[in-house]
Short mmCIF file of C-alpha atoms and ligand atoms in Angstrom, two decimals:
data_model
loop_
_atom_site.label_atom_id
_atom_site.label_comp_id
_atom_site.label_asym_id
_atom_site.label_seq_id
_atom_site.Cartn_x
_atom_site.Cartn_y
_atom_site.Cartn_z
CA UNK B 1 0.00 0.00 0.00
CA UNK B 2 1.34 3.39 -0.56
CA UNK B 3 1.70 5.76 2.21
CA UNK B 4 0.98 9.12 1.78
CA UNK B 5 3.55 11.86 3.51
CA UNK B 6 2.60 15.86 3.12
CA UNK B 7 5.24 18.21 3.00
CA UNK B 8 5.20 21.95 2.86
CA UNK B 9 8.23 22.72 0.02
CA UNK B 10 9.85 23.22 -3.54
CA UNK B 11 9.24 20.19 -4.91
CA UNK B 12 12.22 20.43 -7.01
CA UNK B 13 14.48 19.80 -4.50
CA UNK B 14 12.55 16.68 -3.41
CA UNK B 15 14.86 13.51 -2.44
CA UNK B 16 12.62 11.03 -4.24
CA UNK B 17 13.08 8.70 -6.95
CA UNK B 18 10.14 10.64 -9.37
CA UNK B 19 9.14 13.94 -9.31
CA UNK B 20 5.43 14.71 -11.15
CA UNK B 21 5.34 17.58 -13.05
CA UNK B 22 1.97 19.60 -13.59
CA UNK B 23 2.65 20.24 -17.28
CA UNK B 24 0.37 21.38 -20.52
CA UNK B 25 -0.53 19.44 -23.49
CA UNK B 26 2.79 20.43 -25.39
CA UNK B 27 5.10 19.24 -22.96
CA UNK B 28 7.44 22.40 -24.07
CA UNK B 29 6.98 24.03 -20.53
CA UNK B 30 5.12 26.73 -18.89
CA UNK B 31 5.26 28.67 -15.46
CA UNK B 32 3.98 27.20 -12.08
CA UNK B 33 6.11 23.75 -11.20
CA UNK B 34 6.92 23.28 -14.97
CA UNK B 35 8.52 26.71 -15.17
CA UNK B 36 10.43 25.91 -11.79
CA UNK B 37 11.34 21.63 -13.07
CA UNK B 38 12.54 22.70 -16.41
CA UNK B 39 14.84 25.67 -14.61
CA UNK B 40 16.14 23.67 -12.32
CA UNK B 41 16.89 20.24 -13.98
CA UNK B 42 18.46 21.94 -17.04
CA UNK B 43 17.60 21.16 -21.15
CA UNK B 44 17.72 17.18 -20.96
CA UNK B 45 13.91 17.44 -19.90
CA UNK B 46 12.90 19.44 -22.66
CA UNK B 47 15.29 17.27 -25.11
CA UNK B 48 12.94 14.46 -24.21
CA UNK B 49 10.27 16.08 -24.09
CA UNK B 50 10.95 16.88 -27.69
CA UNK B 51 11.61 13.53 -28.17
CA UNK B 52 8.20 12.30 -26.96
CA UNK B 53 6.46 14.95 -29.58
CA UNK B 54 8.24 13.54 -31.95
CA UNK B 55 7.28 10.07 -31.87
CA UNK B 56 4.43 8.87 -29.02
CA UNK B 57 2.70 12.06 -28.44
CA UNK B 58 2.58 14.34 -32.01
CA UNK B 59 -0.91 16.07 -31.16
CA UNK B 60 0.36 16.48 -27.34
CA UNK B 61 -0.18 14.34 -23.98
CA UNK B 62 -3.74 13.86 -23.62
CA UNK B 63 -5.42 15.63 -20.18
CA UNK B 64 -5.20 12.90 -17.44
CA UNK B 65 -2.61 11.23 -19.45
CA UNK B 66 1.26 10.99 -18.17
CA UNK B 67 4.33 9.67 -19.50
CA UNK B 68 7.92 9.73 -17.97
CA UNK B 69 11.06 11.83 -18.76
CA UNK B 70 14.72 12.04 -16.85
CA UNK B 71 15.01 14.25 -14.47
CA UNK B 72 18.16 16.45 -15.52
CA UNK B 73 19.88 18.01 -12.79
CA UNK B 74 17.06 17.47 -10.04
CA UNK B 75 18.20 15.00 -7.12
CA UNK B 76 15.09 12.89 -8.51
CA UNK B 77 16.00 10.06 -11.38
CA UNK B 78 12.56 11.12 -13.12
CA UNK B 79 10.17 13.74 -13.88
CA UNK B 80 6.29 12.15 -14.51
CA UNK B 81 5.11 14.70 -16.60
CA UNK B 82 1.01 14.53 -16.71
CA UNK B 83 -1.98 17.41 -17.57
CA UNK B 84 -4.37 18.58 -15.01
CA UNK B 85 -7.75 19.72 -16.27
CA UNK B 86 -8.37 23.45 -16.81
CA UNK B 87 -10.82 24.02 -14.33
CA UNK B 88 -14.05 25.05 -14.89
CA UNK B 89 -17.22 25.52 -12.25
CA UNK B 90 -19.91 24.36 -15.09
CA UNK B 91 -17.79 21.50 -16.15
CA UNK B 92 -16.70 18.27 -13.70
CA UNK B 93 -13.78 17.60 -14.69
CA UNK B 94 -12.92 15.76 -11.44
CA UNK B 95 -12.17 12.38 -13.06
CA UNK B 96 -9.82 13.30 -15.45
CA UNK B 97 -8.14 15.05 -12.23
CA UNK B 98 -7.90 11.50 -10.21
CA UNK B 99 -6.70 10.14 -13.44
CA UNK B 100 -3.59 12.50 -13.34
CA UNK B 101 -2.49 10.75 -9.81
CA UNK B 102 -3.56 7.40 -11.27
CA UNK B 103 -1.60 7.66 -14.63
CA UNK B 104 1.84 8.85 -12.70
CA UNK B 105 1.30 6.33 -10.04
CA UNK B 106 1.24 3.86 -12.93
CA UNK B 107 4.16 5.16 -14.71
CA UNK B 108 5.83 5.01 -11.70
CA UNK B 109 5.45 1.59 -11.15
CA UNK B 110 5.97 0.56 -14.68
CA UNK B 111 9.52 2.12 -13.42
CA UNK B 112 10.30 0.28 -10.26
CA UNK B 113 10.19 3.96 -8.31
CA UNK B 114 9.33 3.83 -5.00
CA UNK B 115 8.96 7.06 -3.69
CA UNK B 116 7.15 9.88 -5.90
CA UNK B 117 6.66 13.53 -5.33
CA UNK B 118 3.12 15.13 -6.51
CA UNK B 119 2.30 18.96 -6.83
CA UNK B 120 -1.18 19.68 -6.14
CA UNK B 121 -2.31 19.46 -10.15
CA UNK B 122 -4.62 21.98 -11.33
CA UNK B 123 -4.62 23.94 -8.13
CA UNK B 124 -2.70 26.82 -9.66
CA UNK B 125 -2.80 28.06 -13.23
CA UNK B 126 -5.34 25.81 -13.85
CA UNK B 127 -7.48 27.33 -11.14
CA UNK B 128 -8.74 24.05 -9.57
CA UNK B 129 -9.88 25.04 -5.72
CA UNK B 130 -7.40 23.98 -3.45
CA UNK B 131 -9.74 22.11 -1.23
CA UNK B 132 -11.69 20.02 -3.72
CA UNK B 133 -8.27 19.78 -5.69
CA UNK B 134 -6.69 18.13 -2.24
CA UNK B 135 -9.76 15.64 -1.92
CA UNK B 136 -9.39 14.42 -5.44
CA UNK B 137 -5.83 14.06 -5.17
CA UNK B 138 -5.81 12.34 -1.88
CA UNK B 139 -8.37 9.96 -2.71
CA UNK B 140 -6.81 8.87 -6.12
CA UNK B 141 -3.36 8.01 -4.65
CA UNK B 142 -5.36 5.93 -1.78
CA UNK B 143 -7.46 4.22 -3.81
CA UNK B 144 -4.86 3.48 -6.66
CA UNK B 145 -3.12 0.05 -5.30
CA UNK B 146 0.55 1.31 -7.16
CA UNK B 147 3.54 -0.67 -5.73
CA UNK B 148 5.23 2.79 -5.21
CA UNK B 149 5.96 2.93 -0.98
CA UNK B 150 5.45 6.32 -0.53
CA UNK B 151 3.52 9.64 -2.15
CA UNK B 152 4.57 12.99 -1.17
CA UNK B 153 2.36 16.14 -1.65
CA UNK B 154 4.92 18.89 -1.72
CA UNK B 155 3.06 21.69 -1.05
CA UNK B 156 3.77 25.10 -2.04
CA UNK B 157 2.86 27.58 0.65
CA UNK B 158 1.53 27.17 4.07
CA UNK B 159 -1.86 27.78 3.05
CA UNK B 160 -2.04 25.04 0.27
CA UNK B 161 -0.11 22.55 3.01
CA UNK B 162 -2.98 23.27 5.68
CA UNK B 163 -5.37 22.76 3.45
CA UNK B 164 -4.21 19.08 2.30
CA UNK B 165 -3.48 18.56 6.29
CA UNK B 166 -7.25 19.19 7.29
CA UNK B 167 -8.73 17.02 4.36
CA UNK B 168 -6.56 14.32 4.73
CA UNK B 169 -7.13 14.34 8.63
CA UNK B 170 -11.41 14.48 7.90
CA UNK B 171 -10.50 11.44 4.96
CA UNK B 172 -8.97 9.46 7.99
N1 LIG N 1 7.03 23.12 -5.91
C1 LIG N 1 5.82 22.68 -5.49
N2 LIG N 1 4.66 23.26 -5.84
C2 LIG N 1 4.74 24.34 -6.65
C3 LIG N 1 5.95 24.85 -7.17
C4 LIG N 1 7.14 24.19 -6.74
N3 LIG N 1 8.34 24.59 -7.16
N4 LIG N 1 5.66 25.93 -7.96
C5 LIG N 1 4.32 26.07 -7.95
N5 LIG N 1 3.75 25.13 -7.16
P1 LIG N 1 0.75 25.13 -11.40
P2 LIG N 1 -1.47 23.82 -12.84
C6 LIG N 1 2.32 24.88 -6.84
O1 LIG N 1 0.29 26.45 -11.84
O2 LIG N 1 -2.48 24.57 -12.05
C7 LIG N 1 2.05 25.68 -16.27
O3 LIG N 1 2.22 26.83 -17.08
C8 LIG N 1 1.32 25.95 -7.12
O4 LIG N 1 1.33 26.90 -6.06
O5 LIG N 1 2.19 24.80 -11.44
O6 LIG N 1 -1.68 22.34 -13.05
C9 LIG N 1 1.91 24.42 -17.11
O7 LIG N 1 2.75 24.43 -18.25
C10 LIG N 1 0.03 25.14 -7.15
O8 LIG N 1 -0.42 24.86 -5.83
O9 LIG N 1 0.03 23.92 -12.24
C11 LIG N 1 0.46 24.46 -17.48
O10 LIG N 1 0.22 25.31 -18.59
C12 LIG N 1 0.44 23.83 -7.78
O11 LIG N 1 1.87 23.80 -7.66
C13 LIG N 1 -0.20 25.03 -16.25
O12 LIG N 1 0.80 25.80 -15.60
C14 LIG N 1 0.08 23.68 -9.25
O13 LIG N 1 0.21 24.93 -9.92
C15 LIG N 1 -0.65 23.96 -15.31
O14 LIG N 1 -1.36 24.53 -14.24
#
């Protein structure tokens, strides 16, 4: 079973064997965490992710979708890149959210990692609300069944941190 740690951080600089990346369709990079992984682990993540346009993924990574990359220069061996929903009130879109943990937890398997750093997906740019975002995510790594020993929400802020704390203390 996979045990779920919360940390309040950069998740960049995360000590784990996978680091998941909340990226966009093109896999070329954007602001948020992908601004901050592609910064910090240097051009052999975009080379891949080049790569991966090239051959798998020629229209883009599907939403809910992921697929792995190296890491670079981060301390982790590999970045899980996968694509949060845009979020949108009139829409529910919360499926294709769980997927995101789902997909990376399976990629992550198919890999042999065992420990795997998330970023709360959607809950930025995307504008998914932090506390339904949290309940999604929390829910999808405890009801996946991966082989990987331990997820770790790296939380950006103290605000986003409390948040996962509370909902993940009323989830039991
Ligand atoms: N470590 C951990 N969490 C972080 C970090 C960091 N270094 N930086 C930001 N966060 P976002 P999204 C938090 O916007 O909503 C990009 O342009 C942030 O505070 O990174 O899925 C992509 O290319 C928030 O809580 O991802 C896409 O176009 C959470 O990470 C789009 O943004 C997610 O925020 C994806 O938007």
């Amino acid at each position: 079973m996979t045990r779920i740690t919360l940390v309040q951080g950069d998740i960049t600089e995360q000590q784990v064997d996978a680091v998941v990346n909340a990226a966009n369709s093109s896999l070329l990079g954007g602001g948020g965490v992908d601004g901050a992984i592609h910064r910090r682990g240097g051009p052999e993540i975009l080379a891949d992710c080049r790569r991966l346009r090239a051959s798998r993924y020629g229209k883009g990574l599907p939403t809910g979708q992921a697929v792995a990359t190296t890491a670079g220069r981060l301390p982790a061996r590999w970045v899980i890149h996968t694509v949060g929903p845009v979020y949108r009130p009139e829409v529910d879109n919360s499926a294709l959210l769980a997927s995101c943990y789902r997909e990376s937890l399976r990629v992550a398997d198919g890999l042999g990692a065992e420990t795997v750093a998330f970023p709360a997906v959607s809950a930025g740019i995307y504008g998914w609300p932090v506390e339904d975002a949290a309940r999604i995510a929390l829910t999808a790594v405890a009801e996946s069944g991966a082989a990987v020993a331990e997820a770790r929400f790296v939380l950006f802020g103290a605000e986003t941190f409390e948040i996962f704390r509370e909902v993940m203390v009323a989830q039991g």
